[in-house]
Short mmCIF file of C-alpha atoms in Angstrom, two decimals:
data_model
loop_
_atom_site.label_atom_id
_atom_site.label_comp_id
_atom_site.label_asym_id
_atom_site.label_seq_id
_atom_site.Cartn_x
_atom_site.Cartn_y
_atom_site.Cartn_z
CA MET A 3 146.31 102.63 117.95
CA ARG A 4 144.09 101.69 115.09
CA ARG A 5 140.81 103.56 114.74
CA ARG A 6 138.69 100.30 115.27
CA ASP A 7 140.57 99.52 118.38
CA ARG A 8 140.09 103.15 119.69
CA LEU A 9 136.33 102.90 119.24
CA ARG A 10 136.34 99.73 121.00
CA SER A 11 138.35 100.89 123.90
CA ASP A 12 136.02 104.27 124.04
CA THR A 13 132.99 101.99 124.51
CA SER A 14 134.65 99.56 126.99
CA SER A 15 136.14 102.19 129.32
CA ARG A 16 132.95 103.90 130.29
CA ARG A 17 131.23 103.00 133.62
CA CYS A 18 127.73 101.60 133.22
CA PRO A 19 127.64 103.00 129.70
CA LEU A 20 124.52 103.69 127.86
CA SER A 21 123.83 101.53 124.96
CA LEU A 22 124.65 102.91 121.60
CA LEU A 23 121.19 103.57 120.65
CA GLU A 24 120.32 105.07 124.01
CA ARG A 25 122.89 107.85 123.36
CA THR A 26 122.00 111.28 121.98
CA PRO A 27 122.97 112.27 118.33
CA ARG A 28 125.64 114.63 120.02
CA GLU A 29 127.20 111.67 121.96
CA ILE A 30 127.20 109.61 118.71
CA ALA A 31 128.99 112.54 117.08
CA THR A 32 131.56 112.72 119.69
CA LEU A 33 132.26 108.96 119.54
CA LEU A 34 132.52 109.04 115.67
CA THR A 35 134.93 112.01 115.88
CA SER A 36 137.29 110.05 117.93
CA VAL A 37 137.64 107.56 115.14
CA GLY A 38 137.84 109.62 111.94
CA GLY A 39 134.29 111.04 111.68
CA LYS A 40 132.48 108.43 109.49
CA GLY A 41 130.79 104.98 110.06
CA ALA A 42 128.68 102.56 108.37
CA VAL A 43 126.75 99.28 108.38
CA VAL A 44 126.49 97.72 105.00
CA ARG A 45 124.90 94.68 103.66
CA THR A 46 127.44 92.18 102.08
CA VAL A 47 127.04 88.46 100.61
CA ASP A 48 127.74 87.40 104.22
CA GLY A 49 125.13 89.51 105.82
CA LEU A 50 125.46 93.17 107.40
CA VAL A 51 128.81 94.24 108.38
CA GLY A 52 129.75 97.14 110.48
CA SER A 53 132.64 99.44 109.73
CA HIS A 54 133.62 99.65 113.44
CA PRO A 55 133.28 97.19 116.42
CA ALA A 56 131.37 99.95 118.44
CA LEU A 57 128.75 99.82 115.63
CA GLU A 58 127.79 96.22 116.44
CA GLU A 59 124.71 97.34 118.27
CA LEU A 60 123.39 99.19 115.16
CA ARG A 61 124.26 96.43 112.95
CA ALA A 62 122.50 93.94 114.91
CA PHE A 63 119.55 96.20 115.26
CA VAL A 64 119.22 96.85 111.48
CA GLU A 65 119.66 92.96 111.05
CA THR A 66 116.75 91.87 113.49
CA ASP A 67 114.39 94.72 114.04
CA GLU A 68 111.08 93.61 112.76
CA ARG A 69 109.20 97.01 112.74
CA ASP A 70 111.38 99.18 110.82
CA ALA A 71 114.43 97.46 109.43
CA HIS A 72 113.67 95.48 106.28
CA ASP A 73 116.71 94.13 104.36
CA HIS A 74 118.27 97.80 104.30
CA GLU A 75 121.49 97.64 102.16
CA GLY A 76 123.38 100.42 104.08
CA VAL A 77 123.31 103.04 106.98
CA TYR A 78 125.92 105.71 106.89
CA ILE A 79 126.79 108.20 109.76
CA ALA A 80 129.22 111.00 109.83
CA VAL A 81 130.13 114.16 111.75
CA GLY A 82 130.16 117.68 109.83
CA GLN A 83 133.64 118.99 109.76
CA ARG A 84 132.17 122.57 110.10
CA THR A 85 129.60 122.11 112.85
CA GLY A 86 130.09 118.79 114.39
CA ALA A 87 126.56 117.96 113.46
CA LEU A 88 125.48 114.41 113.26
CA VAL A 89 124.46 113.61 109.67
CA ALA A 90 123.13 110.31 108.40
CA ALA A 91 121.91 108.48 105.07
CA PHE A 92 119.75 105.28 104.96
CA VAL A 93 119.66 103.18 101.87
CA HIS A 94 116.88 100.64 101.62
CA TRP A 95 116.94 98.84 98.17
CA THR A 96 118.90 99.94 94.95
CA ASP A 97 117.66 97.48 92.39
CA ARG A 98 115.89 100.36 90.56
CA GLY A 99 118.84 102.64 90.84
CA GLN A 100 120.58 104.70 93.48
CA GLY A 101 118.80 105.37 96.61
CA ALA A 102 116.85 108.80 96.55
CA GLY A 103 114.90 110.74 99.05
CA GLY A 104 114.96 113.94 100.95
CA VAL A 105 117.11 115.09 103.85
CA ARG A 106 115.11 115.67 107.01
CA HIS A 107 116.34 118.28 109.65
CA TRP A 108 114.76 117.32 112.81
CA ARG A 109 115.46 117.01 116.60
CA TYR A 110 115.88 113.38 118.00
CA ASP A 111 116.39 112.75 121.72
CA THR A 112 118.23 109.44 121.08
CA PHE A 113 120.02 107.74 118.32
CA GLU A 114 117.55 104.95 118.17
CA SER A 115 114.76 107.37 117.30
CA LEU A 116 116.79 109.00 114.55
CA VAL A 117 117.75 105.43 113.15
CA ARG A 118 114.24 104.25 113.18
CA ASP A 119 113.01 107.29 111.39
CA GLY A 120 115.72 107.06 108.73
CA LEU A 121 114.79 103.36 108.29
CA ARG A 122 111.11 103.81 107.91
CA LEU A 123 111.39 106.92 105.64
CA SER A 124 114.06 105.09 103.26
CA ARG A 125 111.98 102.16 102.97
CA GLY A 126 108.82 104.35 102.11
CA MET A 127 111.08 105.96 99.44
CA THR A 128 111.57 102.62 97.89
CA ARG A 129 108.02 101.94 97.47
CA LYS A 130 107.12 105.62 96.45
CA ASN A 131 109.83 105.58 93.69
CA ALA A 132 108.76 102.18 92.49
CA LEU A 133 105.01 103.05 92.34
CA ALA A 134 105.78 106.37 90.48
CA GLY A 135 107.84 104.26 87.90
CA LEU A 136 111.12 106.17 88.52
CA TRP A 137 114.43 104.42 88.22
CA TRP A 138 115.54 105.28 91.64
CA GLY A 139 115.80 103.05 94.79
CA GLY A 140 115.05 104.24 98.23
CA GLY A 141 117.04 106.59 100.43
CA LYS A 142 116.73 109.04 103.23
CA GLY A 143 119.05 111.73 104.63
CA ILE A 144 119.05 113.16 108.26
CA VAL A 145 120.72 116.48 109.70
CA ALA A 146 120.26 115.91 113.27
CA ALA A 147 118.96 119.42 114.79
CA THR A 148 120.69 121.31 117.57
CA ASN A 149 120.00 124.39 119.56
CA GLN A 150 122.01 126.33 116.68
CA SER A 151 119.72 124.92 113.94
CA LEU A 152 117.96 128.55 113.66
CA ASP A 153 121.36 130.34 113.14
CA PRO A 154 121.71 131.10 109.44
CA ASP A 155 125.41 130.94 109.35
CA TRP A 156 125.31 127.57 111.39
CA ARG A 157 122.68 126.21 109.37
CA ARG A 158 124.43 126.96 105.86
CA ASP A 159 127.52 125.26 107.27
CA ALA A 160 125.52 122.07 108.52
CA TYR A 161 124.04 121.61 104.98
CA ARG A 162 127.39 122.17 103.55
CA ASP A 163 128.76 119.40 105.94
CA PHE A 164 125.81 117.28 104.71
CA GLY A 165 126.84 118.06 100.92
CA ASP A 166 130.43 116.87 101.76
CA PHE A 167 128.85 113.62 103.14
CA MET A 168 126.94 113.24 99.96
CA SER A 169 129.90 113.52 97.79
CA TRP A 170 131.86 111.05 100.19
CA LEU A 171 128.73 108.52 99.60
CA ARG A 172 129.77 108.82 95.81
CA GLY A 173 125.85 108.51 94.77
CA VAL A 174 124.81 105.51 96.38
CA TYR A 175 122.26 107.92 97.84
CA VAL A 176 120.96 111.12 96.12
CA THR A 177 119.41 113.73 98.31
CA ALA A 178 116.55 116.23 97.93
CA GLU A 179 114.27 118.41 100.08
CA ASP A 180 112.02 117.24 102.90
CA VAL A 181 110.74 118.26 106.39
CA GLY A 182 112.74 121.10 108.01
CA THR A 183 114.76 121.73 104.89
CA THR A 184 114.23 124.70 102.64
CA GLU A 185 115.53 125.86 99.08
CA ALA A 186 118.31 127.75 100.80
CA ASP A 187 119.45 124.78 102.58
CA MET A 188 119.50 122.75 99.26
CA ARG A 189 121.55 125.69 97.82
CA ALA A 190 124.16 124.93 100.31
CA VAL A 191 124.09 121.36 99.75
CA PHE A 192 124.54 121.81 95.97
CA GLU A 193 127.67 123.99 96.70
CA ARG A 194 129.41 120.66 97.86
CA THR A 195 128.15 117.93 95.87
CA ARG A 196 126.62 116.98 92.63
CA HIS A 197 124.46 114.18 94.27
CA THR A 198 121.33 116.20 94.99
CA THR A 199 118.04 117.17 93.40
CA CYS A 200 115.53 119.82 94.29
CA ILE A 201 118.16 122.40 93.26
CA PRO A 202 116.99 125.92 93.29
CA THR A 203 115.60 127.07 89.87
CA GLU A 204 118.38 129.64 89.35
CA PHE A 205 120.76 126.88 89.15
CA GLY A 206 118.73 124.91 86.76
CA GLY A 207 116.72 122.89 89.32
CA SER A 208 113.16 122.30 90.06
CA GLY A 209 113.03 124.34 93.11
CA ASN A 210 110.56 123.61 95.99
CA PRO A 211 108.40 120.39 95.35
CA SER A 212 105.64 121.43 97.86
CA GLU A 213 103.01 122.27 95.13
CA ALA A 214 103.63 119.20 93.13
CA THR A 215 103.35 116.92 96.19
CA ALA A 216 100.00 118.65 97.18
CA LYS A 217 98.49 118.06 93.66
CA GLY A 218 99.44 114.34 93.95
CA VAL A 219 97.76 113.76 97.13
CA VAL A 220 94.66 115.52 95.78
CA CYS A 221 94.79 113.19 92.87
CA ALA A 222 94.96 110.28 95.35
CA MET A 223 92.03 111.45 97.16
CA GLU A 224 89.92 111.66 93.84
CA GLY A 225 91.18 108.13 92.78
CA ALA A 226 90.16 106.69 96.35
CA LEU A 227 86.59 108.41 96.28
CA HIS A 228 85.82 107.37 92.71
CA GLU A 229 86.96 103.62 93.29
CA LEU A 230 84.87 103.52 96.54
CA GLY A 231 81.90 105.00 94.78
CA ARG A 232 81.80 108.02 96.89
CA GLY A 233 81.90 110.68 94.07
CA GLU A 234 83.87 113.83 93.81
CA LEU A 235 85.66 116.12 96.26
CA ALA A 236 82.78 118.80 95.75
CA ALA A 237 80.91 119.18 98.92
CA LYS A 238 83.04 116.94 101.18
CA ARG A 239 84.34 117.89 104.51
CA ILE A 240 88.27 117.74 104.77
CA VAL A 241 90.19 117.79 108.09
CA MET A 242 93.88 118.45 107.83
CA GLN A 243 96.45 117.88 110.51
CA GLY A 244 99.40 120.44 109.59
CA ALA A 245 99.25 123.48 107.56
CA GLY A 246 102.61 123.79 106.19
CA ASN A 247 103.79 124.30 102.56
CA VAL A 248 102.28 121.22 101.10
CA ALA A 249 99.05 121.60 103.21
CA ALA A 250 98.67 125.18 102.02
CA PHE A 251 98.79 124.21 98.19
CA MET A 252 96.28 121.25 99.00
CA MET A 253 93.94 123.78 100.41
CA GLY A 254 94.00 125.76 97.18
CA GLU A 255 93.37 122.74 95.04
CA LEU A 256 90.65 121.38 97.32
CA LEU A 257 88.92 124.93 97.36
CA ASN A 258 89.02 125.00 93.80
CA ARG A 259 87.31 121.65 93.64
CA GLY A 260 84.52 123.01 95.61
CA VAL A 261 84.83 121.02 98.88
CA ALA A 262 82.25 122.06 101.61
CA SER A 263 84.75 122.74 104.27
CA ILE A 264 88.32 122.52 105.39
CA LEU A 265 89.50 122.35 109.04
CA ALA A 266 93.36 122.55 109.39
CA THR A 267 95.45 122.64 112.75
CA ASP A 268 99.08 123.72 113.23
CA VAL A 269 101.40 124.45 116.01
CA SER A 270 102.63 127.55 114.47
CA GLN A 271 100.38 130.63 114.82
CA ALA A 272 102.68 132.41 112.44
CA ARG A 273 102.14 129.87 109.90
CA LEU A 274 98.33 129.91 110.19
CA ASP A 275 98.36 133.69 109.89
CA THR A 276 100.25 133.21 106.61
CA VAL A 277 97.70 130.68 105.41
CA ARG A 278 94.75 132.84 106.46
CA GLN A 279 96.11 136.00 104.38
CA ARG A 280 96.51 133.60 101.35
CA PHE A 281 93.01 132.38 101.58
CA ALA A 282 90.18 134.67 102.38
CA ASP A 283 87.58 131.93 102.36
CA GLY A 284 84.73 131.14 104.62
CA ARG A 285 84.92 127.43 103.97
CA LEU A 286 88.40 127.44 105.76
CA THR A 287 88.89 127.16 109.65
CA LEU A 288 92.36 127.23 111.02
CA ARG A 289 93.10 126.37 114.50
CA GLN A 290 96.53 126.49 116.67
CA VAL A 291 97.23 123.34 118.72
CA GLY A 292 99.96 122.33 121.02
CA ARG A 293 102.81 120.07 119.72
CA ASP A 294 101.32 117.05 121.18
CA ASP A 295 97.82 117.93 120.38
CA VAL A 296 96.34 115.22 117.94
CA SER A 297 92.65 116.02 118.73
CA VAL A 298 91.96 117.28 115.21
CA LEU A 299 92.20 113.59 114.00
CA ALA A 300 88.87 112.98 115.85
CA GLU A 301 86.98 115.55 114.02
CA ALA A 302 84.22 114.15 111.81
CA CYS A 303 85.04 114.37 107.93
CA ASP A 304 84.74 112.72 104.71
CA VAL A 305 88.66 112.82 104.17
CA LEU A 306 91.16 112.92 106.81
CA ALA A 307 94.60 114.23 105.66
CA PRO A 308 97.44 113.98 108.12
CA ASN A 309 100.05 116.35 106.89
CA ALA A 310 102.61 116.64 109.84
CA LEU A 311 104.87 114.12 111.00
CA GLY A 312 104.54 110.34 111.23
CA GLY A 313 103.11 107.92 113.59
CA VAL A 314 99.86 109.80 114.23
CA LEU A 315 97.63 106.75 113.41
CA ASN A 316 98.16 104.29 116.33
CA PRO A 317 96.25 102.46 118.97
CA GLN A 318 95.35 105.73 120.73
CA THR A 319 94.29 107.77 117.94
CA ILE A 320 92.52 105.09 115.50
CA PRO A 321 89.51 104.56 117.96
CA THR A 322 88.66 108.17 117.96
CA LEU A 323 88.60 108.63 114.24
CA GLN A 324 85.31 109.89 112.52
CA THR A 325 86.10 109.38 108.94
CA GLY A 326 85.78 106.77 106.16
CA LEU A 327 89.06 107.87 104.23
CA ILE A 328 92.42 108.73 105.23
CA CYS A 329 94.79 110.38 102.63
CA GLY A 330 97.48 112.76 103.38
CA ALA A 331 100.94 114.17 102.63
CA ALA A 332 102.83 113.09 105.84
CA ASN A 333 105.25 110.04 105.54
CA ASN A 334 104.92 107.04 107.84
CA GLN A 335 101.44 108.00 109.15
CA LEU A 336 101.08 104.58 110.89
CA LEU A 337 103.06 104.19 113.81
CA ASP A 338 103.40 100.24 113.13
CA GLU A 339 102.44 99.29 109.50
CA ALA A 340 101.00 95.93 110.28
CA ARG A 341 99.27 96.53 113.69
CA ASP A 342 97.60 99.97 112.72
CA ALA A 343 96.71 99.01 109.26
CA ALA A 344 94.72 96.27 110.81
CA LEU A 345 93.09 98.48 113.35
CA LEU A 346 91.89 100.75 110.52
CA GLU A 347 90.64 97.62 108.46
CA LYS A 348 88.58 96.51 111.53
CA ARG A 349 86.98 100.00 111.74
CA GLY A 350 86.27 99.93 108.32
CA ILE A 351 88.33 102.89 107.44
CA VAL A 352 90.18 103.10 104.05
CA TYR A 353 93.72 104.22 104.23
CA VAL A 354 95.56 105.38 101.18
CA PRO A 355 99.22 104.55 102.13
CA ASP A 356 101.60 107.70 102.15
CA PHE A 357 104.08 106.21 99.55
CA LEU A 358 101.21 105.97 97.12
CA ALA A 359 99.77 109.53 97.62
CA ASN A 360 102.67 111.68 98.05
CA ARG A 361 105.02 110.97 95.34
CA MET A 362 104.98 114.01 93.38
CA GLY A 363 107.65 115.72 95.26
CA ILE A 364 110.35 113.21 94.31
CA VAL A 365 108.76 113.17 90.80
CA ASN A 366 109.07 116.75 90.39
CA CYS A 367 112.80 116.82 90.92
CA ALA A 368 113.77 113.14 89.90
CA ASP A 369 115.09 113.99 86.36
CA GLU A 370 116.61 117.37 86.90
CA ALA A 371 119.85 115.99 85.39
CA SER A 372 118.18 115.68 82.21
CA GLY A 373 117.05 119.20 81.84
CA THR A 374 113.76 120.97 82.91
CA LEU A 375 110.82 122.10 81.04
CA PRO A 376 108.15 124.37 81.99
CA ASN A 377 104.82 122.21 82.28
CA ASP A 378 106.73 119.23 81.78
CA PRO A 379 104.64 116.60 80.30
CA THR A 380 106.60 113.84 81.81
CA ILE A 381 105.60 115.26 85.15
CA LEU A 382 101.86 116.47 84.52
CA ARG A 383 101.12 112.90 83.33
CA HIS A 384 101.45 111.72 86.85
CA LEU A 385 98.52 114.14 87.71
CA GLY A 386 96.22 113.02 84.94
CA ARG A 387 93.73 110.08 84.52
CA LYS A 388 94.69 108.51 81.37
CA TRP A 389 98.54 107.40 81.90
CA ASP A 390 98.73 103.94 83.25
CA ASN A 391 101.06 105.12 86.17
CA ALA A 392 99.37 108.22 87.23
CA VAL A 393 98.59 108.82 90.96
CA TYR A 394 94.78 108.61 90.10
CA VAL A 395 95.05 105.31 88.23
CA VAL A 396 97.51 103.61 90.54
CA THR A 397 95.34 104.59 93.49
CA ARG A 398 92.37 103.05 91.96
CA ARG A 399 94.36 99.86 91.06
CA VAL A 400 95.59 99.48 94.63
CA LEU A 401 92.22 99.85 96.16
CA ALA A 402 90.73 97.34 93.49
CA ARG A 403 93.59 94.82 94.32
CA ALA A 404 92.86 95.10 98.01
CA ARG A 405 89.22 94.24 97.29
CA GLU A 406 89.93 91.32 94.89
CA GLU A 407 92.58 89.82 96.99
CA ALA A 408 90.39 90.48 100.30
CA VAL A 409 93.51 92.09 101.86
CA GLY A 410 94.13 95.64 103.33
CA THR A 411 95.15 98.68 101.19
CA VAL A 412 98.48 98.70 102.77
CA ALA A 413 99.22 95.05 102.05
CA ALA A 414 97.92 95.79 98.54
CA ALA A 415 100.14 98.72 97.92
CA GLU A 416 103.16 97.17 99.54
CA ALA A 417 102.89 94.01 97.42
CA LEU A 418 102.69 96.05 94.12
CA ALA A 419 105.48 98.33 95.22
CA ASP A 420 107.81 95.74 96.23
CA GLU A 421 107.28 93.88 92.95
CA LEU A 422 108.28 96.72 91.04
CA ALA A 423 111.07 97.78 93.24
CA ARG A 424 113.00 94.48 92.61
CA ARG A 425 113.28 95.22 88.95
CA PRO A 426 116.72 95.90 88.07
CA HIS A 427 118.00 99.18 86.53
CA PRO A 428 117.98 98.91 82.77
CA ILE A 429 121.48 100.37 82.35
CA TRP A 430 123.26 100.17 85.96
CA PRO A 431 122.18 97.04 87.62
CA GLY A 432 123.91 96.58 90.89
CA ARG A 433 125.69 99.89 90.91
CA GLY A 434 124.53 100.81 94.53
CA VAL A 435 125.51 97.77 95.98
CA ALA A 436 129.05 98.12 94.25
CA ILE A 437 129.56 101.55 95.73
CA ALA A 438 128.40 100.40 99.11
CA GLN A 439 131.04 97.65 99.06
CA SER A 440 133.70 100.14 98.16
CA LEU A 441 132.70 102.60 100.98
CA LEU A 442 132.83 99.79 103.37
CA ALA A 443 136.12 98.60 102.47
CA GLU A 444 137.52 102.16 102.58
CA LEU A 445 136.08 102.59 106.18
CA SER A 446 137.44 99.30 107.31
CA ALA A 447 140.94 99.76 106.02
#
């Protein structure tokens, strides 16, 4: 029996089966294993095409979903040969070059939640890379976490599996570090593929991007405050949700700029203890909260910085906000971009879109293949105020465009990013699409 027929048989023989999107990542991995371990949905001239009949629900979802799926070029899934973990890659647009973005290690209850996260993140990377002036498209990777994710041996094998997956994708997507992934994990990826950035420094890479990301977000804060006529960061009250690596570097930058106070929360007491030891400063207050506790968002402040996971700005939290400016490091802070951006505008709260503010992680590692330099001027110019494409400058440009066109900051940023994202790569136009077609042909054979 051919693989495609076996997969059709698997889904039709179950009694009252859950839909594909309702299944757990583990169930999806089991399904894929039965047909060779790989699957894809790829955009062709005739529309989206799935590699197997059982992926029809996924294909239809990516084709029609209005919230998170926006003309994506491809979704790729596979099962790790060493661990059986489900790994995935999402590619949005590749006009400017290969899809590029980090690999997230996270636990998902359903395949739909994994897919939605990947789609939203990859689209955000298209816009982030375009606004940063990088010749990359948008992409995102995922390693679905399991109960074994804290086991060092399992973890190394899982990231080696992801590296094999990257090699199979042949460069349609280039990975990097993201939430839940560490430098050690990236070392394991690099063992198995050349299609990765954020390589540890001992291998000639740029290492951890957290410090660069933090500096970029602070530059965006400054640009927004100046464009709004609200002065400098000095004497401002800052509230942060999340105290991870990026947030800690942000704290250092903000304290050096003379802020009046910083309140930061995190679910990990160990993490808070580490930050407290690092900064012996009376202006910093740290508070442990439960995993679902978002009460910190309601604290009064001049700048609110969501630095944890996405979707925290929504109809439940927006009415409670007591700030005039939101600018943080987290991706996808708005649960629903159009709806929640409108809610913020109605309240008169200025939102700096995440893909505008947190670009520096990908900037820091984007050109590793061209060599690295200490205090690289091509990176540092993003953090200045003179270069036309600097974070500070582009932030001001977006806010000015929003004011002049009488639209929200999200609409202004998206319009500028999408204009830039459709510019073809000067050397390899259409390369990503060609690779995607070859992968689909391979799977469908």
